Coordinates of C-alpha atoms in Angstrom, one line a residue:
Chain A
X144 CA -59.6 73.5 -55.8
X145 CA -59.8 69.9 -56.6
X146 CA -56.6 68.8 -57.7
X147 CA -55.6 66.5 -60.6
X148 CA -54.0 63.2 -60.0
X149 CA -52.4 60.5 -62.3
X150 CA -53.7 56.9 -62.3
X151 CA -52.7 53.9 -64.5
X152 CA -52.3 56.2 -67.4
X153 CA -55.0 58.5 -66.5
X154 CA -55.3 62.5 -65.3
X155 CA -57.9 62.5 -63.4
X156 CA -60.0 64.6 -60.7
X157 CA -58.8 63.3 -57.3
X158 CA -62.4 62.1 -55.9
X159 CA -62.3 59.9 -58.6
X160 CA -59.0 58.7 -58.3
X161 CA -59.6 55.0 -57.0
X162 CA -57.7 51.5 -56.9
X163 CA -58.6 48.1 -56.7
X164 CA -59.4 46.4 -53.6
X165 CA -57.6 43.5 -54.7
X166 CA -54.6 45.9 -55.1
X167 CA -51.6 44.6 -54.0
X168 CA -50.9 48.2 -52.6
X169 CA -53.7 47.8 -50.1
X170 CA -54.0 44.5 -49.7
X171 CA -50.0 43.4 -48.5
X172 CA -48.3 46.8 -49.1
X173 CA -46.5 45.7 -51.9
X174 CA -45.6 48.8 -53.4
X175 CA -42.9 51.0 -53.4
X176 CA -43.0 55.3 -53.4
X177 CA -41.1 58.6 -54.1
X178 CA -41.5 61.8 -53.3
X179 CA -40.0 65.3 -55.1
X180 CA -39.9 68.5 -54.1
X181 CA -40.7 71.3 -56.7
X182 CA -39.4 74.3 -56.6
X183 CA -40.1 77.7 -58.7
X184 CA -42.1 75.0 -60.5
X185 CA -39.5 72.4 -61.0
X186 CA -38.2 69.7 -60.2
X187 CA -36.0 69.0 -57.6
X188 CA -33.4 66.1 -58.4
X189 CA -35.4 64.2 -60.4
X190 CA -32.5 61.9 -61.7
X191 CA -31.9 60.9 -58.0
X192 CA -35.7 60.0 -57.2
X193 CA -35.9 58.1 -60.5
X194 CA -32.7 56.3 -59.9
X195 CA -33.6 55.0 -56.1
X196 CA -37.1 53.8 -57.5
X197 CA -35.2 52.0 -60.1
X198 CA -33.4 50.1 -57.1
X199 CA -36.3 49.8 -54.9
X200 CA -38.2 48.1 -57.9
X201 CA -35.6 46.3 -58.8
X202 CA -35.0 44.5 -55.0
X203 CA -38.2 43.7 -55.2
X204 CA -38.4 42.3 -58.9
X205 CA -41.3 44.6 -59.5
X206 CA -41.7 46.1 -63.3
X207 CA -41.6 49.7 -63.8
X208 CA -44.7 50.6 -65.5
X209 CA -43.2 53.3 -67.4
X210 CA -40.0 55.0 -68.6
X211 CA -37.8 57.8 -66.9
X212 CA -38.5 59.9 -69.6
X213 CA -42.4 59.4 -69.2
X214 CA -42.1 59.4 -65.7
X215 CA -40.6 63.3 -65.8
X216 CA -43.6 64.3 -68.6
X217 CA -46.0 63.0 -65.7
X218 CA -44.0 64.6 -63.2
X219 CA -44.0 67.9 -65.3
X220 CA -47.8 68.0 -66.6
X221 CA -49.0 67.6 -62.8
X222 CA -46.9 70.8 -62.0
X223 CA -48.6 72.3 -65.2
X224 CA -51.8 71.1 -64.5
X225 CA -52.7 71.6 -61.1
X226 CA -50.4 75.2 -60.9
X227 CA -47.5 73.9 -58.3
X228 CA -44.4 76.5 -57.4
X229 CA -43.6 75.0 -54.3
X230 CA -44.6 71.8 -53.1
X231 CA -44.1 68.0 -53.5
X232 CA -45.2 65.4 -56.1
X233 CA -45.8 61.8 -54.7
X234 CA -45.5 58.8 -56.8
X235 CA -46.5 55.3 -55.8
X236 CA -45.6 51.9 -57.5
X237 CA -47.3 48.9 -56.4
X238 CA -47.8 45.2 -57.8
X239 CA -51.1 45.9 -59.1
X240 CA -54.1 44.3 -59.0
X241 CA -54.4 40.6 -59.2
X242 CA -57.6 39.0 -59.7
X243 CA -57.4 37.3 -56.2
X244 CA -56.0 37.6 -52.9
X245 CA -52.6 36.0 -53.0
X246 CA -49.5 36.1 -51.1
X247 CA -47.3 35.0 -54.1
X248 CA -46.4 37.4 -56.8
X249 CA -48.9 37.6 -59.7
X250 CA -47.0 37.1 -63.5
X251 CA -46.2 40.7 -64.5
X252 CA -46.9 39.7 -67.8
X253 CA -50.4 39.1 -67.0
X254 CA -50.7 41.8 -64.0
X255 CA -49.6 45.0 -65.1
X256 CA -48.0 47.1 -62.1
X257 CA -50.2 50.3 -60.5
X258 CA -48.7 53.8 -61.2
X259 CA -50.4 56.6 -58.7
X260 CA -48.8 60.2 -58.8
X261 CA -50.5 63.3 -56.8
X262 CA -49.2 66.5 -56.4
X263 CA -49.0 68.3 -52.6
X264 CA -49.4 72.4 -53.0
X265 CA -46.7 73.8 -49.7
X266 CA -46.6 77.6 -50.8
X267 CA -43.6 78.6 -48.9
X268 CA -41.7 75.3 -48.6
X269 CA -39.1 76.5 -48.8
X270 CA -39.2 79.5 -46.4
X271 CA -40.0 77.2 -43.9
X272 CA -40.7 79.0 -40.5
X273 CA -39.9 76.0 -38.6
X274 CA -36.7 76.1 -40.2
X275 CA -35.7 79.3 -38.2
X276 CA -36.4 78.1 -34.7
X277 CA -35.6 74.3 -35.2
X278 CA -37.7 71.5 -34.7
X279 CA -38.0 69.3 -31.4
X280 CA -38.0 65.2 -31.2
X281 CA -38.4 62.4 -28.7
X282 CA -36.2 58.9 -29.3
X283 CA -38.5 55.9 -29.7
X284 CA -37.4 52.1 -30.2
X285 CA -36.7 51.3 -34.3
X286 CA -39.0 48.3 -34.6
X287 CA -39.5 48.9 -38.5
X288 CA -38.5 45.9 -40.9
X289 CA -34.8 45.1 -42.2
X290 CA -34.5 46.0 -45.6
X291 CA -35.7 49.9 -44.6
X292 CA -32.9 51.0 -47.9
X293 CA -36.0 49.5 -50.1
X294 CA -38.3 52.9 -50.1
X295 CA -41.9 50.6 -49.5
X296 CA -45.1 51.6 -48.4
X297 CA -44.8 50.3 -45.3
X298 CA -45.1 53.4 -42.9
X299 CA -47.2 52.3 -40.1
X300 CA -44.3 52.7 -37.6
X301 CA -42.9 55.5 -38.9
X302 CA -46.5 57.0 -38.4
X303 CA -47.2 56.1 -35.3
X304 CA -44.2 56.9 -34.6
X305 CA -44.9 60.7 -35.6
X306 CA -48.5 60.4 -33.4
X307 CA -45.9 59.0 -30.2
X308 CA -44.1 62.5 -30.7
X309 CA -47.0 64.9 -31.5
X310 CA -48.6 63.1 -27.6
X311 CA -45.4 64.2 -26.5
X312 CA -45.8 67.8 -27.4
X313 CA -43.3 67.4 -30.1
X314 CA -42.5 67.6 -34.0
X315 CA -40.7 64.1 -35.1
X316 CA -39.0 61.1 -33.8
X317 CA -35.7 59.6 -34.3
X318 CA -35.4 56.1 -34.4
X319 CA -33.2 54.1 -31.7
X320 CA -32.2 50.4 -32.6
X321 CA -29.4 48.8 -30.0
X322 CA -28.6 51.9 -29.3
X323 CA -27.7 53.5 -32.0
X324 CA -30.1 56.2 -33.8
X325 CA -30.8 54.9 -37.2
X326 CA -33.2 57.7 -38.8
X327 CA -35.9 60.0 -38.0
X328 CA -39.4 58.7 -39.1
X329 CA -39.4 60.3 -42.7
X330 CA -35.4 62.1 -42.9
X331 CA -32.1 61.1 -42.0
X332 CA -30.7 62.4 -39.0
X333 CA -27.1 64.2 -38.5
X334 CA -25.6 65.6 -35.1
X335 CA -22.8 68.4 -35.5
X336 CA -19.7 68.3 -32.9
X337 CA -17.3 70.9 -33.9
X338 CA -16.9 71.6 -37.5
X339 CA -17.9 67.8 -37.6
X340 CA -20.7 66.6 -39.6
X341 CA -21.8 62.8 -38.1
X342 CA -24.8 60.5 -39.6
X343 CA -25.3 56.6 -40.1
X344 CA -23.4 55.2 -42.6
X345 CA -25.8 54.0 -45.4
X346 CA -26.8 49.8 -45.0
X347 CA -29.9 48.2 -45.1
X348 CA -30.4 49.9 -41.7
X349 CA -31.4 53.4 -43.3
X350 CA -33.3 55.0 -46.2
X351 CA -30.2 56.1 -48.6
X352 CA -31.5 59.7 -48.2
X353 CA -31.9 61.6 -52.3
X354 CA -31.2 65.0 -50.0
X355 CA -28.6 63.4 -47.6
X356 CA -26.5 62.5 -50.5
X357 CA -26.9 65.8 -52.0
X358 CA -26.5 67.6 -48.7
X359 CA -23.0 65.7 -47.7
X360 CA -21.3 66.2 -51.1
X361 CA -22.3 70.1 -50.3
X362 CA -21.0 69.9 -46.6
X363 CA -17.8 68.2 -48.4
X364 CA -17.4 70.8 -51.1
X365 CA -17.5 73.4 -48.8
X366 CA -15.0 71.7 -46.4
X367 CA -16.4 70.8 -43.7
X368 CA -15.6 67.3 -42.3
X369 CA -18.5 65.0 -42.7
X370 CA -18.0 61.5 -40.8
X371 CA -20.2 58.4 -41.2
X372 CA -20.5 56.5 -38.7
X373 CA -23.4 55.6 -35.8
X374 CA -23.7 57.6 -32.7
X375 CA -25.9 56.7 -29.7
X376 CA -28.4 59.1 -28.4
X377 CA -27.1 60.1 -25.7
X378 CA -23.8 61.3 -27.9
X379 CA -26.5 63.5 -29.8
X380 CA -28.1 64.8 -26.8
X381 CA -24.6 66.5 -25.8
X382 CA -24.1 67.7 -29.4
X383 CA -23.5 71.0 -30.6
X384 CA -26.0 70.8 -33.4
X385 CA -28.2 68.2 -34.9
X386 CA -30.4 68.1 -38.1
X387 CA -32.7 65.9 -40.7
X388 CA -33.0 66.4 -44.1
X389 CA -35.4 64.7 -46.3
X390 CA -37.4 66.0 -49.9
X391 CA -39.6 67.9 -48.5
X392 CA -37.7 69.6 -45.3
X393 CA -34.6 69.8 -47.2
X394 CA -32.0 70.7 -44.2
X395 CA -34.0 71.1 -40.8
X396 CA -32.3 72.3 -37.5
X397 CA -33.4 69.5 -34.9
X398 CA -32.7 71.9 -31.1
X399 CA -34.2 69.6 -28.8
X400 CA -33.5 65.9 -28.1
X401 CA -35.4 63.6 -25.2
X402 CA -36.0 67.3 -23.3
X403 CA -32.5 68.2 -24.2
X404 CA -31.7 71.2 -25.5
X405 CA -28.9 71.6 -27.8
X406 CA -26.3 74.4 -27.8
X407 CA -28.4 77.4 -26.8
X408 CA -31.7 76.1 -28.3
X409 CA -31.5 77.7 -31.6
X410 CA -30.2 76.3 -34.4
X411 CA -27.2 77.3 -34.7
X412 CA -24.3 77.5 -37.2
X413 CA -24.3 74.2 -39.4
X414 CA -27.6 73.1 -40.1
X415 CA -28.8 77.1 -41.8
X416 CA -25.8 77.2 -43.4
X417 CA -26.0 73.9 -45.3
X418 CA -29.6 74.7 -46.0
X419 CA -29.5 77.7 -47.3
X420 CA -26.4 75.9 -49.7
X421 CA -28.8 73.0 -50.5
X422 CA -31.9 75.2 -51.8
X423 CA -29.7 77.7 -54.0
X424 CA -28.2 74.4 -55.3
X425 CA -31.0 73.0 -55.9
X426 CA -32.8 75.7 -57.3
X427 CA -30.0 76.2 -60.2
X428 CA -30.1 71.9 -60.5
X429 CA -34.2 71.7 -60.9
X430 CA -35.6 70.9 -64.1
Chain B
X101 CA -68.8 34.4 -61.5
X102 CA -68.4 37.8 -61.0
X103 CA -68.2 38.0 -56.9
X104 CA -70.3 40.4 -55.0
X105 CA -67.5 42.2 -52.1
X106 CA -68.5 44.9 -49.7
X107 CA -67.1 47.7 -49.3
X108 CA -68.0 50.7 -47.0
X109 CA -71.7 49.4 -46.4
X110 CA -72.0 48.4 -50.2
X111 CA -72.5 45.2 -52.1
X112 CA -70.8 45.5 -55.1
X113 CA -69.5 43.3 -58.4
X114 CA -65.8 42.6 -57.6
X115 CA -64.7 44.8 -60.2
X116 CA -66.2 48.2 -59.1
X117 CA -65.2 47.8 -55.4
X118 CA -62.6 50.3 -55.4
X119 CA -60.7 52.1 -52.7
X120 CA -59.3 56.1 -52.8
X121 CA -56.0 56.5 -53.4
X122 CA -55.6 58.5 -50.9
X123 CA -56.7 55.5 -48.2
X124 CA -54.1 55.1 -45.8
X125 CA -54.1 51.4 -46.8
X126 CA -52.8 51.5 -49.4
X127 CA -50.3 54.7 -49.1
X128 CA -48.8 53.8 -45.5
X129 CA -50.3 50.1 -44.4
X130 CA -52.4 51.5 -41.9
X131 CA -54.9 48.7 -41.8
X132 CA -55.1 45.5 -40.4
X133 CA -57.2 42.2 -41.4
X134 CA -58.8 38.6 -40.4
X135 CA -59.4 35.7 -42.9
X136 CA -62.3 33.3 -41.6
X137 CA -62.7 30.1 -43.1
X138 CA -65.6 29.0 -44.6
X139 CA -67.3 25.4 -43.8
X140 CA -70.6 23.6 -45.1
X141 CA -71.3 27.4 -45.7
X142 CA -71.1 28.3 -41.7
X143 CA -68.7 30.6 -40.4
X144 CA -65.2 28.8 -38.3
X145 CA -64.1 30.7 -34.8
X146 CA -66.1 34.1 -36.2
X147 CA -65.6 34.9 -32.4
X148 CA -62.5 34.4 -32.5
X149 CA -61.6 36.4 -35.6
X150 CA -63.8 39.6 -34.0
X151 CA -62.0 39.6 -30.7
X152 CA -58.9 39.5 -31.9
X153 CA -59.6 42.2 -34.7
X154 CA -61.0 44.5 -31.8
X155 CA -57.4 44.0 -30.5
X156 CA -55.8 44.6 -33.6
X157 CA -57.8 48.2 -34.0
X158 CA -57.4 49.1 -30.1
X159 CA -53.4 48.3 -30.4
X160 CA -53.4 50.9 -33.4
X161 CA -55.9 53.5 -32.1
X162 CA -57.8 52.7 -34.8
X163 CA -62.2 53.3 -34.9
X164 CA -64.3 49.6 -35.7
X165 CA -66.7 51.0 -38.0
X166 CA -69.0 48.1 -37.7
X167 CA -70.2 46.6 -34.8
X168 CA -69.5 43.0 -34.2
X169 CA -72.9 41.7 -34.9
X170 CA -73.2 43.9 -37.7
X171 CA -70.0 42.2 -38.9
X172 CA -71.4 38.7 -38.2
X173 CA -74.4 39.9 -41.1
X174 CA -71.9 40.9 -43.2
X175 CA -70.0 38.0 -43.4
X176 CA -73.5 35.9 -43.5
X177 CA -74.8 37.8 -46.2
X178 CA -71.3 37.3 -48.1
X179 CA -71.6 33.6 -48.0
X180 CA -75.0 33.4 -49.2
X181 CA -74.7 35.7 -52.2
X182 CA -71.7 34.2 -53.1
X183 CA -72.7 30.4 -52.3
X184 CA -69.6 29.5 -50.6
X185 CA -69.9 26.3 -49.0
X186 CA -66.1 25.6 -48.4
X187 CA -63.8 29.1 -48.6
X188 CA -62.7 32.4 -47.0
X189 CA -64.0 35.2 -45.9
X190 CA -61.5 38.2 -46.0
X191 CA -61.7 41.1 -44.1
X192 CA -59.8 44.3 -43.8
X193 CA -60.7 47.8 -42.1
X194 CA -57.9 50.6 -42.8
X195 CA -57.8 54.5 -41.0
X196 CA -59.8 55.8 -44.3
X197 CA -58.8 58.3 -46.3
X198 CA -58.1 61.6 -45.5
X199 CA -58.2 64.6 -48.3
X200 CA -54.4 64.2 -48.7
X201 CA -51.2 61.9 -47.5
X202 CA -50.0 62.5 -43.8
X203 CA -47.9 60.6 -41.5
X204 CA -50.1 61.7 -38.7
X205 CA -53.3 60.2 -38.0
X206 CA -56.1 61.7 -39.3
X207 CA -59.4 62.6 -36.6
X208 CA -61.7 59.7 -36.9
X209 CA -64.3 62.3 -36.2
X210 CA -63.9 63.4 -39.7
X211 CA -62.3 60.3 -41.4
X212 CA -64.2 57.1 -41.1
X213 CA -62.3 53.6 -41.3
X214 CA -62.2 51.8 -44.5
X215 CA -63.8 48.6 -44.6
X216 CA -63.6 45.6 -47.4
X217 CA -64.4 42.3 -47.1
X218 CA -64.3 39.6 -49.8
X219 CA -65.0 35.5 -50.5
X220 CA -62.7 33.2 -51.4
X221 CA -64.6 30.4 -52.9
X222 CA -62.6 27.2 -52.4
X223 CA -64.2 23.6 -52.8
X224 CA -62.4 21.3 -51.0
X225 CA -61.1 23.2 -48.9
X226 CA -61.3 20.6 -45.8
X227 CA -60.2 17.4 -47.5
X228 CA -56.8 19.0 -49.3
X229 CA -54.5 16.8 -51.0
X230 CA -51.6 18.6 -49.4
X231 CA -52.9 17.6 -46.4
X232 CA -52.3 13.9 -47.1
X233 CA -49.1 14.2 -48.6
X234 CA -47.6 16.9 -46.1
X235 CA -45.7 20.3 -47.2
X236 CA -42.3 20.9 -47.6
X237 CA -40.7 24.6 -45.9
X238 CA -37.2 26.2 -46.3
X239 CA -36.1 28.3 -43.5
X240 CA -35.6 32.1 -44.1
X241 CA -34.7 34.8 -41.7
X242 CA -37.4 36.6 -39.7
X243 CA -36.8 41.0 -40.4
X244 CA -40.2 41.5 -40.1
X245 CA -41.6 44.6 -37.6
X246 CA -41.3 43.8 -34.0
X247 CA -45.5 43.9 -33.7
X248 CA -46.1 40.5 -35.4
X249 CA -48.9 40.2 -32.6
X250 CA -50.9 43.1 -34.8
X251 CA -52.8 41.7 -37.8
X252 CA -51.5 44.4 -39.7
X253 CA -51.4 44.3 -43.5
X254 CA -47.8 45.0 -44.1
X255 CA -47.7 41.5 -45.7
X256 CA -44.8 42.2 -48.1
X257 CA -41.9 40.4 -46.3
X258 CA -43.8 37.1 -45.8
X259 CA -45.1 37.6 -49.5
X260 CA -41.3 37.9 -50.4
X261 CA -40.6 34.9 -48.2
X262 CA -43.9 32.6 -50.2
X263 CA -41.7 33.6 -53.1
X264 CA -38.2 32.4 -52.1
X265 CA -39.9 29.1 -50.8
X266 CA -41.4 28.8 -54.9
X267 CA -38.1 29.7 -56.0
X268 CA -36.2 26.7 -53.7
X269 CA -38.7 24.6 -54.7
X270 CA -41.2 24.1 -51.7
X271 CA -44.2 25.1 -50.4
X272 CA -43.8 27.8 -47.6
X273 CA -41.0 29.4 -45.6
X274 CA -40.7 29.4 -41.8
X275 CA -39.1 32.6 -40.2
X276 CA -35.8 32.4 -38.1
X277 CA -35.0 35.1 -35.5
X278 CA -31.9 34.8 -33.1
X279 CA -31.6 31.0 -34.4
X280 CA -35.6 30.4 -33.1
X281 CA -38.1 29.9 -35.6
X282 CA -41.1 32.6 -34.8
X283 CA -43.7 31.3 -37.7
X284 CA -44.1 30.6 -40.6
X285 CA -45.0 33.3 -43.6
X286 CA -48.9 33.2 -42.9
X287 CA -49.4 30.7 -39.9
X288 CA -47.8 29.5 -36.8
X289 CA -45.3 26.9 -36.1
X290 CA -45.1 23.5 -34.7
X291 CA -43.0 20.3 -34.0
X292 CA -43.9 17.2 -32.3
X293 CA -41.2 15.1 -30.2
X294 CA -42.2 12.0 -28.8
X295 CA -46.1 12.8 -28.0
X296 CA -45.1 16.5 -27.3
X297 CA -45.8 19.6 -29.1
X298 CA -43.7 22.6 -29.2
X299 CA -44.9 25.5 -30.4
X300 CA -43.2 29.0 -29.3
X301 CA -45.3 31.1 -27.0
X302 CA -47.4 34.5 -27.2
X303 CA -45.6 37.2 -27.6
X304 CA -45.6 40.5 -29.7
X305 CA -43.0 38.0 -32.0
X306 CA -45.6 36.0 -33.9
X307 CA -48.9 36.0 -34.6
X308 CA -51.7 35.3 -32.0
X309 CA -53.7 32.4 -34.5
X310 CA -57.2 31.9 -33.6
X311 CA -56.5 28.5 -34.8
X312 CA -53.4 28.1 -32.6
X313 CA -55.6 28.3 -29.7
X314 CA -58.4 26.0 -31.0
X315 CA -55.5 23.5 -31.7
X316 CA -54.0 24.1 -28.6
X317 CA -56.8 23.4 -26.6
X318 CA -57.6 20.5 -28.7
X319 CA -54.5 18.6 -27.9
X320 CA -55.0 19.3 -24.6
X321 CA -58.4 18.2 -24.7
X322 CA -57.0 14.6 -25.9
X323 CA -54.3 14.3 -23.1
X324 CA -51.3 15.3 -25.8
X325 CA -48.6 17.3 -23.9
X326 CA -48.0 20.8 -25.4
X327 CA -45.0 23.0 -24.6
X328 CA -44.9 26.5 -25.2
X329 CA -41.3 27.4 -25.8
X330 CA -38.6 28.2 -28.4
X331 CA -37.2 26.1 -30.9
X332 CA -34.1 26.3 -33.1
X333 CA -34.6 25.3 -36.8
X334 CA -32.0 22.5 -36.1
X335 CA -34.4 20.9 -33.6
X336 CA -37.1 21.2 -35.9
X337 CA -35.4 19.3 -38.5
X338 CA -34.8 16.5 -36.2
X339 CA -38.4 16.4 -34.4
X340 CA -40.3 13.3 -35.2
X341 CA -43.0 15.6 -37.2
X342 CA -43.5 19.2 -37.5
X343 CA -46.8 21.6 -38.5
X344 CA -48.8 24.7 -39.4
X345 CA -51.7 26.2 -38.3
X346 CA -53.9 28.5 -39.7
X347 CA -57.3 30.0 -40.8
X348 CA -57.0 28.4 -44.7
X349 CA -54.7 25.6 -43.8
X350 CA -56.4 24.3 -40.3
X351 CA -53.6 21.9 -39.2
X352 CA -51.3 21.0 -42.5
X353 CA -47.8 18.4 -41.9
X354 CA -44.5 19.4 -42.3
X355 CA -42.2 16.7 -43.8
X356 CA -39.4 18.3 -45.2
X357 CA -37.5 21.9 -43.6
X358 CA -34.7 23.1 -45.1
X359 CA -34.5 19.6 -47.0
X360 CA -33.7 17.4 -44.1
X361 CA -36.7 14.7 -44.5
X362 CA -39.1 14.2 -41.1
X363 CA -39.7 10.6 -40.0
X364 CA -40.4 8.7 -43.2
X365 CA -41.1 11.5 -44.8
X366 CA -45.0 11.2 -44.7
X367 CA -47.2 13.4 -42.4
X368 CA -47.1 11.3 -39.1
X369 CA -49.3 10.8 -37.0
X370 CA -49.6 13.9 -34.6
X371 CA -50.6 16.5 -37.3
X372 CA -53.2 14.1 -38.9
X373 CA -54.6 13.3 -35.7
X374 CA -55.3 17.5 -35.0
X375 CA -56.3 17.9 -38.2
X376 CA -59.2 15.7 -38.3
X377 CA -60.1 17.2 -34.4
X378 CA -60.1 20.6 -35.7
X379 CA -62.3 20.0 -38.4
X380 CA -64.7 18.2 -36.4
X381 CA -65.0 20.5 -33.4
X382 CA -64.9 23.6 -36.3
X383 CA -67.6 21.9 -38.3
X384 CA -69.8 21.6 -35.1
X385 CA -69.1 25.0 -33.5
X386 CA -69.9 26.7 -36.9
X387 CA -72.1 29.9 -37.2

């Protein structure tokens, strides 16, 4: 089924969804992205993805081409349209399309910003099968940019990151910079020690995770003892637990580290438990 | 004029060259470029540019989907339907686009590279105003990706850095890491003490210019000393002159970092001296 895509005010067939060259999306990856997870056909903490693009716009003194409130109708009709229960719905911001190649910023006033949105069908997202067995990862250096808070289109480390983890016959990385772990290439990351839930403190270090946030007010209302603060990898290795979460995994048991199995290689008591909280919360929250 | 641009084995107006959205370039950066200058309508260091965007595509796994002379016509037969006599010739070849976003690679078996290229027409190019007077630079901090050495169009940081030099009121901004100076936003670094030049050396830190080495050898060529060290932005603003090099710029003066004035303030004699070597030896080595 071809699916139906948004472009610049358009709903359009996805082989004929197209850019400009001179888009400063392609060109300089000057752009910024989001991406929601939809569930029983809705949306999945919409408010949060609309308030971080807000941010990662506004750090980068790039216009939003259209309101929240049109932003959710687009969001919505591309559901509608192209039949989505479970799945994701990308949206991607970028400079637009100057008439040249330029490294300074084009007037907005003359420019107008590029608005892309496509929807990604998962049928059974949320009954994810890796979920019950756990994922494995590998630690690679973080040699990503500083301001990794601002959500850009930047993700050539980050994806070949993931292709330095697939060689090594597993599912993710997580990201080591003087040896702390920052993030895994596309979630944040969380090791459990006790009843003791432990991830980076948010800085410009980390993506300030829509589904961490959401996941560590959970942990908290249902009193467990979340702690942020950075751990080495080595401290994670010897963990009882670990986990990421990100929009589209939502709460992921992680049961392998560097070779090292955690706890008893399944993924044990924290990690199902605070995912099986988030997606019933979620599911009530969606609109 | 409307420009004729190639894209993907097409000669097209400028404004139907169009890219999927779904191209890696412009969702995740995967792509890399070269910008060869134009002169008397002949091609500057093409050799140069191919080798070191074979690199570029080996470093990233990444499929050429021309071969090298096949390039040289297209960049030939970009000149000549354009009539570009003085200019650039951009160039950029992305992973494709797959039928849908994915961190992981896609099989280039089934998902040919993207390739663009475009002119820059630019009379007067070679005899630049700036040139005679010299530029002025502001020192920011480097938190760009630790694979500078990789042409890679993830070009927003030193676009945000062009931006903070317009904003301080000078031309360009050269990038500071651990108190060194790397390069600046879209060229390498230079200062001249006594009839030395100090630039910093190759490594995966800074760009590998094709005009760098030209220079390089240049100076060497006319008994000038070159070192090939670090630097600190406080010896830089006390050198006796200071430098860029690039594809668009050749060899441009530096008279003013971070507002501390060079020498008299005027370019010097080092950097004017290279300049009108590089453009000679360019001019005759043209293809």
């Amino acid at each position: 089924m071809t699916r139906t895509v948004y472009v610049n005010g358009d709903y359009l067939p996805e082989d004929q969804a197209k850019v400009s060259i001179f888009d400063r999306g392609f060109l300089m990856a000057d752009g910024v992205y989001e991406v929601t997870s939809v569930l029983g056909g809705k949306l999945v903490d919409f408010d949060g993805h609309a308030v971080r693009l807000e941010r990662s716009l506004s750090e980068l003194d790039m216009a939003a081409p259209v309101t929240k409130a049109e932003l959710l109708e687009i969001h919505r009709e591309l559901v509608r349209l192209n039949g989505i229960d479970e799945g994701m719905i990308y949206l991607q911001i970028t400079r637009g399309a100057p008439a040249d190649r330029d490294f300074a910023f084009p007037d907005p006033a003359e420019v107008p910003s590029t608005i892309v949105l496509f929807t990604q069908n998962k049928p059974g997202l949320a009954d994810s099968p890796a979920a019950r067995t756990g994922i494995k990862v590998i630690s690679i250096e973080d040699i990503r940019w500083g301001r990794r808070d601002i959500k850009t289109v930047q993700l050539l480390y980050p994806s070949m990151g993931k292709m330095m983890a697939k060689k090594a016959g597993v599912d993710d990385a997580w990201l080591v910079e003087d040896g702390f772990v920052t993030e895994g290439t596309s979630n944040n990351a969380y090791i459990v020690k006790g009843n003791k839930i432990i991830t980076r403190a948010l800085s410009t270090d980390i993506l300030h995770g829509i589904t961490r946030a959401a996941v560590l007010r959970f942990a908290r209302e249902a009193q467990m003892e979340v702690e942020e603060r950075n751990f080495t990898i080595e401290e994670a290795k010897e963990a009882d637990e670990a986990f990421i979460t990100s929009a589209s995994t939502f709460v992921m048991p992680v049961v392998e580290i560097d070779g090292a199995q955690l706890g008893d290689g399944t993924p044990g008591r924290v990690a199902p438990r605070l995912r099986e909280i988030y997606l019933e919360e979620s599911r009530k929250a969606a609109v």
